[in-house]
CSV table of C-alpha atoms in Angstrom, one decimal:
chain,number,residue,atom,x,y,z
Y,1,MET,CA,-11.2,-26.9,-17.8
Y,2,THR,CA,-11.4,-28.5,-21.4
Y,3,GLU,CA,-8.6,-31.6,-22.0
Y,4,GLN,CA,-5.7,-30.9,-25.0
Y,5,THR,CA,-2.9,-33.4,-25.3
Y,6,ARG,CA,-1.3,-31.0,-27.9
Y,7,ALA,CA,-2.2,-27.6,-29.7
Y,8,PRO,CA,-2.6,-27.5,-33.4
Y,9,SER,CA,-0.7,-25.8,-35.6
Y,10,ASN,CA,-3.4,-22.3,-35.7
Y,11,LEU,CA,-6.2,-24.1,-33.9
Y,12,LEU,CA,-6.5,-24.5,-29.9
Y,13,ALA,CA,-9.4,-26.6,-28.5
Y,14,GLY,CA,-11.4,-26.7,-32.0
Y,15,ARG,CA,-12.3,-23.0,-31.6
Y,16,TYR,CA,-10.2,-20.5,-30.6
Y,17,ARG,CA,-7.6,-19.5,-34.6
Y,18,LEU,CA,-3.7,-18.5,-32.8
Y,19,LEU,CA,-3.5,-15.9,-35.5
Y,20,GLU,CA,0.2,-13.6,-34.8
Y,21,ARG,CA,2.1,-14.2,-31.5
Y,22,ARG,CA,2.3,-11.2,-29.4
Y,23,ASP,CA,5.4,-11.2,-26.8
Y,24,ARG,CA,9.0,-12.3,-27.9
Y,25,THR,CA,8.6,-15.8,-25.8
Y,26,GLY,CA,5.7,-17.1,-28.4
Y,27,THR,CA,4.1,-17.7,-25.4
Y,28,ALA,CA,0.6,-14.9,-26.2
Y,29,TRP,CA,-1.1,-14.8,-28.7
Y,30,ARG,CA,-4.0,-12.5,-31.3
Y,31,ALA,CA,-6.2,-15.2,-31.7
Y,32,ARG,CA,-10.3,-15.2,-32.9
Y,33,ASP,CA,-13.0,-17.4,-31.5
Y,34,GLU,CA,-14.4,-18.9,-34.2
Y,35,VAL,CA,-17.5,-19.6,-32.4
Y,36,LEU,CA,-18.2,-16.2,-30.3
Y,37,HIS,CA,-16.5,-14.1,-33.6
Y,38,ARG,CA,-14.5,-12.3,-31.5
Y,39,ASP,CA,-11.0,-11.5,-30.8
Y,40,VAL,CA,-9.3,-13.1,-27.9
Y,41,THR,CA,-6.0,-12.8,-26.7
Y,42,VAL,CA,-4.5,-16.6,-26.1
Y,43,SER,CA,-1.5,-17.5,-23.4
Y,44,GLU,CA,0.3,-20.6,-22.5
Y,45,VAL,CA,1.3,-21.8,-19.3
Y,46,ARG,CA,3.5,-23.7,-18.3
Y,47,LEU,CA,3.0,-25.8,-15.1
Y,48,PRO,CA,5.4,-26.9,-12.5
Y,49,PRO,CA,5.6,-30.3,-11.7
Y,50,PRO,CA,2.9,-31.8,-9.4
Y,51,GLY,CA,3.2,-30.2,-5.8
Y,52,PRO,CA,2.5,-27.2,-4.2
Y,53,HIS,CA,2.9,-24.6,-6.7
Y,54,ARG,CA,1.6,-26.5,-9.3
Y,55,ASP,CA,-1.7,-26.0,-6.5
Y,56,TRP,CA,-1.0,-22.8,-6.5
Y,57,LEU,CA,-1.2,-22.1,-9.7
Y,58,LEU,CA,-4.0,-24.1,-10.5
Y,59,GLY,CA,-6.3,-22.2,-7.7
Y,60,GLN,CA,-5.2,-18.8,-8.9
Y,61,VAL,CA,-6.4,-19.3,-12.1
Y,62,ARG,CA,-10.0,-20.7,-10.4
Y,63,ALA,CA,-9.7,-17.7,-8.6
Y,64,ALA,CA,-9.5,-15.7,-11.6
Y,65,ALA,CA,-12.3,-17.2,-13.2
Y,66,ASP,CA,-15.1,-15.7,-11.0
Y,67,LEU,CA,-13.2,-12.1,-11.1
Y,68,ARG,CA,-14.8,-9.9,-13.0
Y,69,HIS,CA,-13.7,-5.8,-13.2
Y,70,PRO,CA,-12.8,-3.4,-15.1
Y,71,GLY,CA,-9.0,-2.6,-14.1
Y,72,VAL,CA,-8.3,-6.8,-14.3
Y,73,VAL,CA,-7.9,-8.4,-17.7
Y,74,THR,CA,-10.7,-11.2,-18.0
Y,75,LEU,CA,-11.0,-14.9,-18.1
Y,76,HIS,CA,-12.9,-16.2,-20.3
Y,77,ASP,CA,-11.4,-19.7,-20.7
Y,78,VAL,CA,-9.0,-22.7,-19.4
Y,79,ILE,CA,-7.7,-25.4,-22.0
Y,80,SER,CA,-5.8,-28.0,-19.9
Y,81,ALA,CA,-3.1,-30.5,-20.4
Y,82,PRO,CA,-0.9,-32.8,-18.5
Y,83,ASP,CA,2.5,-29.9,-18.0
Y,84,ARG,CA,0.9,-26.5,-19.3
Y,85,MET,CA,-2.8,-25.1,-19.8
Y,86,TRP,CA,-4.1,-22.0,-22.0
Y,87,LEU,CA,-5.8,-18.8,-20.9
Y,88,VAL,CA,-8.2,-17.6,-23.2
Y,89,LEU,CA,-8.1,-13.9,-22.3
Y,90,GLU,CA,-10.4,-10.8,-22.8
Y,91,SER,CA,-8.1,-8.9,-25.9
Y,92,ILE,CA,-7.8,-5.5,-25.0
Y,93,ASP,CA,-6.1,-2.5,-27.4
Y,94,GLY,CA,-3.4,-0.7,-25.2
Y,95,ARG,CA,0.6,-1.1,-24.2
Y,96,SER,CA,2.2,-1.7,-21.2
Y,97,LEU,CA,3.5,0.8,-19.3
Y,98,LEU,CA,6.9,0.1,-19.4
Y,99,GLN,CA,5.9,0.0,-23.5
Y,100,THR,CA,4.1,3.0,-23.5
Y,101,VAL,CA,6.9,5.4,-21.4
Y,102,ARG,CA,9.4,4.1,-23.9
Y,103,ALA,CA,7.8,5.0,-26.6
Y,104,GLU,CA,6.0,8.8,-25.5
Y,105,GLY,CA,7.8,8.9,-22.2
Y,106,PRO,CA,7.7,9.6,-18.8
Y,107,LEU,CA,4.0,10.7,-17.6
Y,108,ALA,CA,3.0,14.1,-15.6
Y,109,PRO,CA,2.0,13.8,-12.1
Y,110,GLU,CA,-1.6,13.7,-12.3
Y,111,ARG,CA,-1.4,10.7,-15.3
Y,112,ALA,CA,0.7,8.5,-13.0
Y,113,ALA,CA,-1.5,9.2,-9.3
Y,114,ASP,CA,-5.2,8.2,-11.6
Y,115,VAL,CA,-3.0,5.2,-13.0
Y,116,GLY,CA,-2.0,4.2,-9.5
Y,117,LEU,CA,-5.0,5.3,-7.8
Y,118,ARG,CA,-6.7,2.3,-10.4
Y,119,VAL,CA,-4.4,0.3,-10.3
Y,120,LEU,CA,-4.7,-0.1,-6.4
Y,121,ASP,CA,-8.8,-0.6,-7.0
Y,122,ALA,CA,-7.5,-3.9,-9.4
Y,123,LEU,CA,-5.9,-5.6,-6.8
Y,124,THR,CA,-7.8,-4.3,-3.9
Y,125,ALA,CA,-11.0,-6.3,-6.1
Y,126,ALA,CA,-8.6,-9.1,-6.8
Y,127,HIS,CA,-8.1,-9.9,-3.2
Y,128,GLY,CA,-11.7,-9.8,-2.6
Y,129,ARG,CA,-11.4,-13.5,-4.9
Y,130,GLY,CA,-8.7,-14.6,-3.5
Y,131,VAL,CA,-7.0,-13.6,-7.0
Y,132,ARG,CA,-3.1,-12.0,-6.3
Y,133,LEU,CA,-2.2,-9.9,-9.1
Y,134,ALA,CA,1.0,-8.4,-10.7
Y,135,ALA,CA,1.5,-5.1,-11.5
Y,136,THR,CA,4.4,-4.1,-13.0
Y,137,PRO,CA,5.3,-1.7,-15.7
Y,138,ASP,CA,5.2,-4.7,-17.9
Y,139,THR,CA,1.6,-5.9,-17.0
Y,140,VAL,CA,-0.3,-2.2,-16.4
Y,141,LEU,CA,-1.0,-2.0,-19.4
Y,142,LEU,CA,-3.5,1.6,-20.5
Y,143,GLY,CA,-5.9,0.3,-23.2
Y,144,ALA,CA,-6.8,2.4,-25.8
Y,145,ASP,CA,-9.9,3.4,-24.3
Y,146,GLY,CA,-8.4,4.9,-21.7
Y,147,ARG,CA,-8.6,2.0,-18.9
Y,148,VAL,CA,-5.6,1.2,-17.2
Y,149,VAL,CA,-5.3,-3.0,-16.7
Y,150,LEU,CA,-4.0,-5.5,-14.7
Y,151,THR,CA,-3.0,-8.3,-16.7
Y,152,GLY,CA,-0.6,-10.6,-14.6
Y,153,VAL,CA,-0.9,-13.3,-11.5
Y,154,ALA,CA,1.8,-12.5,-9.2
Y,155,GLY,CA,3.9,-16.5,-8.4
Y,156,PRO,CA,4.5,-17.6,-5.0
Y,157,GLY,CA,6.3,-15.1,-3.2
Y,158,SER,CA,6.3,-12.3,-4.5
Y,159,ALA,CA,7.0,-9.1,-3.4
Y,160,ASP,CA,4.4,-7.5,-1.8
Y,161,ASP,CA,1.8,-4.8,-4.2
Y,162,LEU,CA,2.5,-1.7,-2.3
Y,163,ARG,CA,6.5,-2.2,-3.4
Y,164,ASP,CA,5.4,-3.3,-7.1
Y,165,LEU,CA,3.0,-0.4,-6.5
Y,166,GLY,CA,5.8,1.8,-6.2
Y,167,ALA,CA,8.0,-0.1,-8.8
Y,168,THR,CA,5.2,0.6,-11.2
Y,169,LEU,CA,5.0,4.7,-10.5
Y,170,PHE,CA,9.0,5.1,-10.9
Y,171,THR,CA,8.3,4.0,-13.9
Y,172,ALA,CA,5.4,6.1,-15.0
Y,173,LEU,CA,7.0,9.0,-13.5
Y,174,GLU,CA,11.1,8.5,-14.5
Y,175,GLY,CA,10.5,7.3,-18.2
Y,176,ARG,CA,12.7,3.4,-17.3
Y,177,THR,CA,12.2,1.3,-14.5
Y,178,PRO,CA,14.1,1.6,-11.1
Y,179,ALA,CA,17.6,2.1,-10.6
Y,180,THR,CA,19.7,0.7,-13.6
Y,181,GLY,CA,18.2,-3.2,-13.8
Y,182,SER,CA,15.0,-3.7,-15.8
Y,183,LEU,CA,12.3,-6.2,-13.8
Y,184,PRO,CA,12.2,-9.7,-15.4
Y,185,PRO,CA,10.5,-11.0,-18.2
Y,186,LEU,CA,7.1,-12.3,-18.6
Y,187,VAL,CA,6.8,-15.6,-18.1
Y,188,ASP,CA,4.1,-17.7,-20.3
Y,189,GLY,CA,2.5,-14.3,-21.4
Y,190,MET,CA,0.8,-14.1,-17.4
Y,191,PRO,CA,3.4,-12.8,-15.8
Y,192,LEU,CA,5.0,-14.2,-12.3
Y,193,ALA,CA,6.4,-10.7,-10.1
Y,194,ASP,CA,9.3,-10.3,-9.5
Y,195,PRO,CA,9.9,-10.8,-6.0
Y,196,ASP,CA,12.2,-9.1,-4.9
Y,197,PRO,CA,12.0,-5.4,-7.9
Y,198,THR,CA,15.6,-2.7,-7.4
Y,199,THR,CA,14.7,0.2,-5.3
Y,200,GLY,CA,15.6,3.9,-7.4
Y,201,THR,CA,15.0,7.0,-6.5
Y,202,VAL,CA,12.9,9.3,-8.1
Y,203,THR,CA,14.3,12.8,-8.7
Y,204,TYR,CA,11.5,15.7,-9.1
Y,205,GLY,CA,7.7,16.0,-8.9
Y,206,PRO,CA,4.9,16.1,-6.0
Y,207,LEU,CA,5.0,11.7,-5.9
Y,208,ALA,CA,8.5,11.4,-5.2
Y,209,PRO,CA,8.4,10.9,-1.7
Y,210,LEU,CA,5.5,9.0,-1.8
Y,211,VAL,CA,7.6,6.2,-4.6
Y,212,GLU,CA,10.7,6.3,-2.7
Y,213,GLY,CA,8.1,5.4,0.7
Y,214,LEU,CA,7.0,2.7,-0.9
Y,215,LEU,CA,10.7,1.0,-2.7
Y,216,ALA,CA,11.9,0.9,1.2
Y,217,ALA,CA,13.8,-2.2,1.2
Y,218,ASP,CA,12.6,-3.1,5.0
Y,219,PRO,CA,9.1,-3.0,5.2
Y,220,ALA,CA,8.2,-1.7,8.3
Y,221,HIS,CA,9.2,1.6,5.7
Y,222,ARG,CA,7.3,1.7,3.3
Y,223,PRO,CA,3.4,3.8,4.6
Y,224,ASP,CA,0.0,1.8,4.4
Y,225,ALA,CA,-2.8,1.0,1.5
Y,226,THR,CA,-4.4,4.6,3.0
Y,227,SER,CA,-2.3,6.8,3.3
Y,228,VAL,CA,-1.0,5.9,-0.6
Y,229,ARG,CA,-5.0,6.0,-1.7
Y,230,LEU,CA,-4.7,10.1,0.2
Y,231,THR,CA,-1.8,10.8,-1.5
Y,232,LEU,CA,-2.7,9.4,-5.3
Y,233,GLU,CA,-6.0,10.9,-4.8
Y,234,ARG,CA,-4.3,14.5,-4.1
Y,235,ILE,CA,-2.8,15.0,-7.5
Y,236,ALA,CA,-4.4,12.8,-9.6
Y,237,PRO,CA,-7.1,14.6,-11.4
Y,238,THR,CA,-10.7,15.4,-9.2
Y,239,PRO,CA,-13.1,12.1,-9.8
Y,240,PRO,CA,-16.4,12.4,-10.3
Y,241,ALA,CA,-18.8,12.0,-7.3
Y,242,SER,CA,-19.6,8.8,-8.1
Y,243,ARG,CA,-16.4,7.1,-8.8
Y,244,ARG,CA,-15.1,9.3,-5.3
Y,245,ARG,CA,-17.1,6.8,-2.9
Y,246,HIS,CA,-16.0,4.2,-4.9
Y,247,LEU,CA,-12.3,5.1,-4.0
Y,248,VAL,CA,-13.6,5.6,-0.3
Y,249,THR,CA,-15.2,1.7,0.0
Y,250,ALA,CA,-12.0,0.4,-1.7
Y,251,ALA,CA,-9.7,2.4,0.3
Y,252,VAL,CA,-11.6,0.4,3.8
Y,253,ALA,CA,-11.0,-2.9,1.4
Y,254,ALA,CA,-7.0,-1.9,1.3
Y,255,VAL,CA,-6.9,-2.2,4.6
Y,256,ALA,CA,-6.9,-5.7,4.3
Y,257,LEU,CA,-5.0,-6.6,1.8
Y,258,LEU,CA,-1.8,-4.1,2.3
Y,259,ALA,CA,0.1,-4.5,5.6
Y,260,GLY,CA,0.2,-1.1,7.2
Y,261,ALA,CA,3.8,0.2,8.3
Y,262,ALA,CA,5.9,3.1,9.7
Y,263,PHE,CA,6.8,5.9,6.8
Y,264,TRP,CA,10.2,6.3,6.4
Y,265,LEU,CA,9.8,6.6,9.9
Y,266,TRP,CA,13.4,6.0,11.7
Y,267,PRO,CA,17.0,5.9,10.3
Y,268,ARG,CA,17.6,2.9,8.5
Y,269,ALA,CA,20.5,1.3,6.7
Y,270,SER,CA,19.5,0.9,3.2
Y,271,GLY,CA,16.1,2.0,1.2
Y,272,PRO,CA,16.1,6.4,0.1
Y,273,ALA,CA,18.0,7.8,3.5
Y,274,THR,CA,15.4,10.1,5.5
Y,275,SER,CA,15.8,13.8,5.7
Y,276,PRO,CA,17.1,14.1,9.8
Y,277,ILE,CA,15.5,16.1,12.2
Y,278,THR,CA,17.4,18.8,13.9
Y,279,LEU,CA,15.6,20.1,17.0
Y,280,PRO,CA,15.8,23.3,19.1
Y,281,ALA,CA,17.8,23.1,22.1
Y,282,SER,CA,15.7,24.1,24.3
Y,283,PHE,CA,11.7,25.2,24.0
Y,284,ALA,CA,10.5,28.8,25.3
Y,285,THR,CA,7.1,27.9,25.4
Y,286,ALA,CA,4.8,25.0,25.0
Y,287,PRO,CA,3.7,25.1,21.4
Y,288,ASP,CA,0.5,24.2,20.5
Y,289,PRO,CA,-1.0,20.7,20.7
Y,290,CYS,CA,-3.6,21.3,18.2
Y,291,SER,CA,-1.0,22.9,15.1
Y,292,LEU,CA,2.0,19.4,14.9
Y,293,ILE,CA,-0.8,17.6,13.1
Y,294,SER,CA,-1.7,19.5,9.4
Y,295,THR,CA,-4.8,18.9,8.0
Y,296,GLU,CA,-3.4,16.7,5.4
Y,297,GLN,CA,-1.6,15.1,7.4
Y,298,ALA,CA,-4.9,14.2,9.7
Y,299,ALA,CA,-6.5,13.8,5.9
Y,300,GLU,CA,-3.7,10.3,5.2
Y,301,LEU,CA,-3.9,9.1,8.5
Y,302,SER,CA,-8.8,9.0,7.5
Y,303,LEU,CA,-9.0,11.9,11.0
Y,304,THR,CA,-11.6,15.1,10.4
Y,305,ALA,CA,-9.4,17.8,9.7
Y,306,GLU,CA,-10.6,20.2,13.3
Y,307,PRO,CA,-8.9,19.1,15.7
Y,308,ARG,CA,-9.9,19.5,19.3
Y,309,PRO,CA,-8.0,20.1,21.9
Y,310,ALA,CA,-8.5,19.2,25.3
Y,311,GLY,CA,-6.9,22.5,27.4
Y,312,LYS,CA,-4.3,23.8,26.9
Y,313,THR,CA,-1.1,20.8,26.9
Y,314,GLU,CA,-3.4,18.3,24.8
Y,315,CYS,CA,-5.5,18.0,21.9
Y,316,HIS,CA,-7.8,15.4,19.5
Y,317,TRP,CA,-8.3,13.9,16.1
Y,318,GLY,CA,-11.5,12.1,15.7
Y,319,THR,CA,-12.4,10.4,12.2
Y,320,GLU,CA,-15.0,12.2,9.9
Y,321,ASP,CA,-17.0,10.2,9.0
Y,322,ARG,CA,-18.7,8.9,11.8
Y,323,GLY,CA,-21.6,5.9,10.4
Y,324,LEU,CA,-18.3,4.6,9.9
Y,325,PRO,CA,-18.3,1.2,11.6
Y,326,ASP,CA,-16.4,0.9,15.4
Y,327,SER,CA,-13.3,-0.9,13.2
Y,328,LEU,CA,-12.7,1.9,10.8
Y,329,GLN,CA,-13.0,4.8,13.9
Y,330,TYR,CA,-9.7,6.4,14.8
Y,331,THR,CA,-8.6,8.9,17.1
Y,332,LEU,CA,-5.0,11.0,17.5
Y,333,THR,CA,-4.7,12.3,20.3
Y,334,VAL,CA,-1.2,14.7,21.0
Y,335,GLU,CA,0.0,16.1,24.8
Y,336,VAL,CA,3.1,17.9,25.4
Y,337,LEU,CA,4.2,18.6,28.5
Y,338,ARG,CA,6.9,21.4,29.2
Y,339,TYR,CA,9.6,21.6,32.4
Y,340,PRO,CA,11.6,24.6,33.0
Y,341,THR,CA,14.9,21.7,33.2
Y,342,ASP,CA,16.0,18.8,30.1
Y,343,GLU,CA,16.6,17.3,33.7
Y,344,ARG,CA,13.2,17.5,35.1
Y,345,ALA,CA,11.8,16.1,31.5
Y,346,HIS,CA,14.1,13.6,31.4
Y,347,ALA,CA,12.4,12.5,35.1
Y,348,ASP,CA,8.9,12.7,34.0
Y,349,HIS,CA,9.5,11.2,30.7
Y,350,ALA,CA,11.3,7.4,33.1
Y,351,ARG,CA,8.2,7.9,35.6
Y,352,PHE,CA,6.1,7.8,32.8
Y,353,MET,CA,7.2,4.7,31.6
Y,354,ALA,CA,7.8,2.8,34.5
Y,355,SER,CA,4.3,3.8,35.0
Y,356,GLU,CA,2.8,2.6,32.1
Y,357,ALA,CA,4.4,-1.2,32.2
Y,358,LYS,CA,2.7,-1.7,35.1
Y,359,ARG,CA,-0.3,-0.8,34.2
Y,360,ASP,CA,-2.9,-3.5,33.4
Y,361,ARG,CA,-5.8,-1.2,33.8
Y,362,THR,CA,-8.1,1.8,32.0
Y,363,SER,CA,-8.7,5.3,33.7
Y,364,ALA,CA,-12.1,3.8,33.8
Y,365,GLY,CA,-11.0,0.2,35.9
Y,366,SER,CA,-11.4,-2.2,33.0
Y,367,PRO,CA,-8.5,-4.5,31.9
Y,368,LEU,CA,-5.7,-3.8,29.6
Y,369,ARG,CA,-4.1,-5.8,27.7
Y,370,ARG,CA,-0.4,-5.7,26.5
Y,371,VAL,CA,-0.3,-6.7,23.2
Y,372,ARG,CA,3.1,-4.6,22.9
Y,373,PRO,CA,5.4,-3.9,25.9
Y,374,VAL,CA,6.8,-1.2,26.7
Y,375,THR,CA,9.9,-0.4,24.9
Y,376,ALA,CA,12.9,2.1,24.2
Y,377,GLN,CA,12.9,3.4,21.0
Y,378,SER,CA,16.7,4.7,20.4
Y,379,GLY,CA,16.5,6.9,17.4
Y,380,ILE,CA,13.7,9.2,18.6
Y,381,ALA,CA,14.6,13.2,20.0
Y,382,ALA,CA,16.7,12.3,23.3
Y,383,GLU,CA,14.8,9.1,24.0
Y,384,ALA,CA,11.3,7.6,23.6
Y,385,TYR,CA,9.3,4.3,25.0
Y,386,THR,CA,6.9,2.9,22.6
Y,387,PHE,CA,3.9,0.3,23.5
Y,388,ALA,CA,0.7,-0.7,22.5
Y,389,ALA,CA,-2.4,-2.1,24.4
Y,390,THR,CA,-6.1,-2.9,24.1
Y,391,ASN,CA,-9.3,-3.2,26.3
Y,392,GLY,CA,-10.8,-6.0,24.6
Y,393,ILE,CA,-12.8,-2.2,22.7
Y,394,THR,CA,-10.3,0.0,21.5
Y,395,TYR,CA,-6.4,-0.9,19.6
Y,396,ASN,CA,-4.1,2.3,21.2
Y,397,SER,CA,-0.4,2.3,20.1
Y,398,GLY,CA,1.6,5.1,21.2
Y,399,VAL,CA,4.1,6.5,21.3
Y,400,VAL,CA,6.1,9.1,24.1
Y,401,PHE,CA,9.6,11.5,23.5
Y,402,ARG,CA,11.5,13.3,25.3
Y,403,ALA,CA,12.8,17.0,23.1
Y,404,ALA,CA,15.3,18.2,25.6
Y,405,ASN,CA,12.7,20.2,28.1
Y,406,LEU,CA,9.2,18.9,26.1
Y,407,VAL,CA,7.9,15.5,26.9
Y,408,VAL,CA,5.6,14.5,24.0
Y,409,ALA,CA,2.9,11.9,24.1
Y,410,VAL,CA,1.2,10.9,20.0
Y,411,GLN,CA,-1.3,8.3,21.0
Y,412,TYR,CA,-3.3,6.7,17.8
Y,413,GLN,CA,-6.2,4.6,18.6
Y,414,ARG,CA,-9.2,2.5,17.0
Y,415,GLY,CA,-12.6,1.3,18.0
Y,416,GLY,CA,-14.6,-2.2,17.4
Y,417,GLY,CA,-12.2,-4.5,18.9
Y,418,ALA,CA,-8.5,-5.8,20.3
Y,419,GLU,CA,-7.2,-6.7,17.2
Y,420,ASP,CA,-5.3,-4.2,15.4
Y,421,PRO,CA,-4.8,-6.3,11.0
Y,422,GLY,CA,-1.6,-5.2,9.7
Y,423,ASP,CA,-0.6,-3.2,12.6
Y,424,ARG,CA,-2.3,-0.2,11.3
Y,425,THR,CA,-2.9,1.2,14.5
Y,426,ARG,CA,1.1,0.7,15.1
Y,427,SER,CA,2.1,3.1,11.9
Y,428,GLY,CA,-0.1,5.6,13.0
Y,429,ALA,CA,0.9,6.0,15.5
Y,430,LEU,CA,4.6,6.1,14.5
Y,431,ARG,CA,4.4,8.2,11.4
Y,432,ALA,CA,2.4,11.1,13.8
Y,433,THR,CA,4.9,10.8,15.8
Y,434,ARG,CA,8.0,11.7,12.2
Y,435,TRP,CA,5.0,14.5,12.1
Y,436,VAL,CA,4.8,16.3,15.2
Y,437,LEU,CA,9.3,16.0,15.6
Y,438,GLU,CA,9.2,17.9,12.0
Y,439,ALA,CA,6.8,20.4,13.6
Y,440,LEU,CA,8.8,21.0,16.4
Y,441,SER,CA,11.7,21.2,14.4
Y,442,ARG,CA,10.7,24.0,13.4
Y,443,THR,CA,9.0,25.4,16.4
Y,444,ARG,CA,11.5,29.4,17.6
């Protein structure tokens, strides 16, 4: 970093000529690099006092200097002083998303989904370099050349990337920031994201359920990165094959970037309300387990569209791309048992729970480690329990519930080891359970 004790009135470091202010705070300038004869943006960043926050910010700037991605503004140079630094950034012709919707109105859902996909790509690339970017309506720039570019670094303790993305999508669709408030102003031209964007409700459109889930106050009720990507891909204009391959790769990396979580599964005290599920008082026949998960839902869990029945009571879905590493291979199993009475179903549900709690080996005799103990779970049908276990080779999360005279087991499993990054399998099991309950509610 170049040392600079004070900024001249219009020439910085003897090289960058400041031409005009770019924001109300006067910390961002349109400037000209007199050496390379190109336009740049110069942003002044005030440094925190010496300590962890300053060290963190300097580390982020150093990491950003190595980041090259079409969806992230390029950092060309840094001029430092004891209490501040000036960031010399790529100059991009365009407006922020917030400025765009204020001037032109909300974006169409297809355009908003495309913006969301590009933001997710940029966040993933930045994470690979150890950089945390802000993805708010103020920091997402829509370039005149069609680029979608992130221009801000997220502050320490900021909201997670997915909730930031939810606020951005809400603004794109509604033409306003969530709820009645506004997101905070930019700080020093390279903004720090607010740690708690307010929630809101999208009033229409195919992205409404996704946005409401992303803005849920409880992180456990937000969708995971892969689900977000798959939903956006279904709504965005179809990308060319080359970009689709890139999106698949980015989705894999995004699993490590953004923690998976249960998506609006159980009733909660705050955040968008979940529609209650009303189940039949009794089931005259056993539903076909393969009919309880739709093709679209299987795709959201990165599973093949074609289920594999195992007799009349059980159905399996596997990962469509068998060429992926074992750690990215997932399997969903749904088993449905019907009993003549609710009492018989209740008795067997209790027996299954007790048996599962004692089990310490797989059916093949391998040692089994309990990652999450067998735990009764309220709010799922008449009664339910959850668990998670691993044999060191696969990791399995499950939900077993009783609905009237049915006992249903939902298990989501990944291969490749004994860990579950971001609670991905637990998230998948919970979301699949919600879908199964919704399908059962339509049974007549």
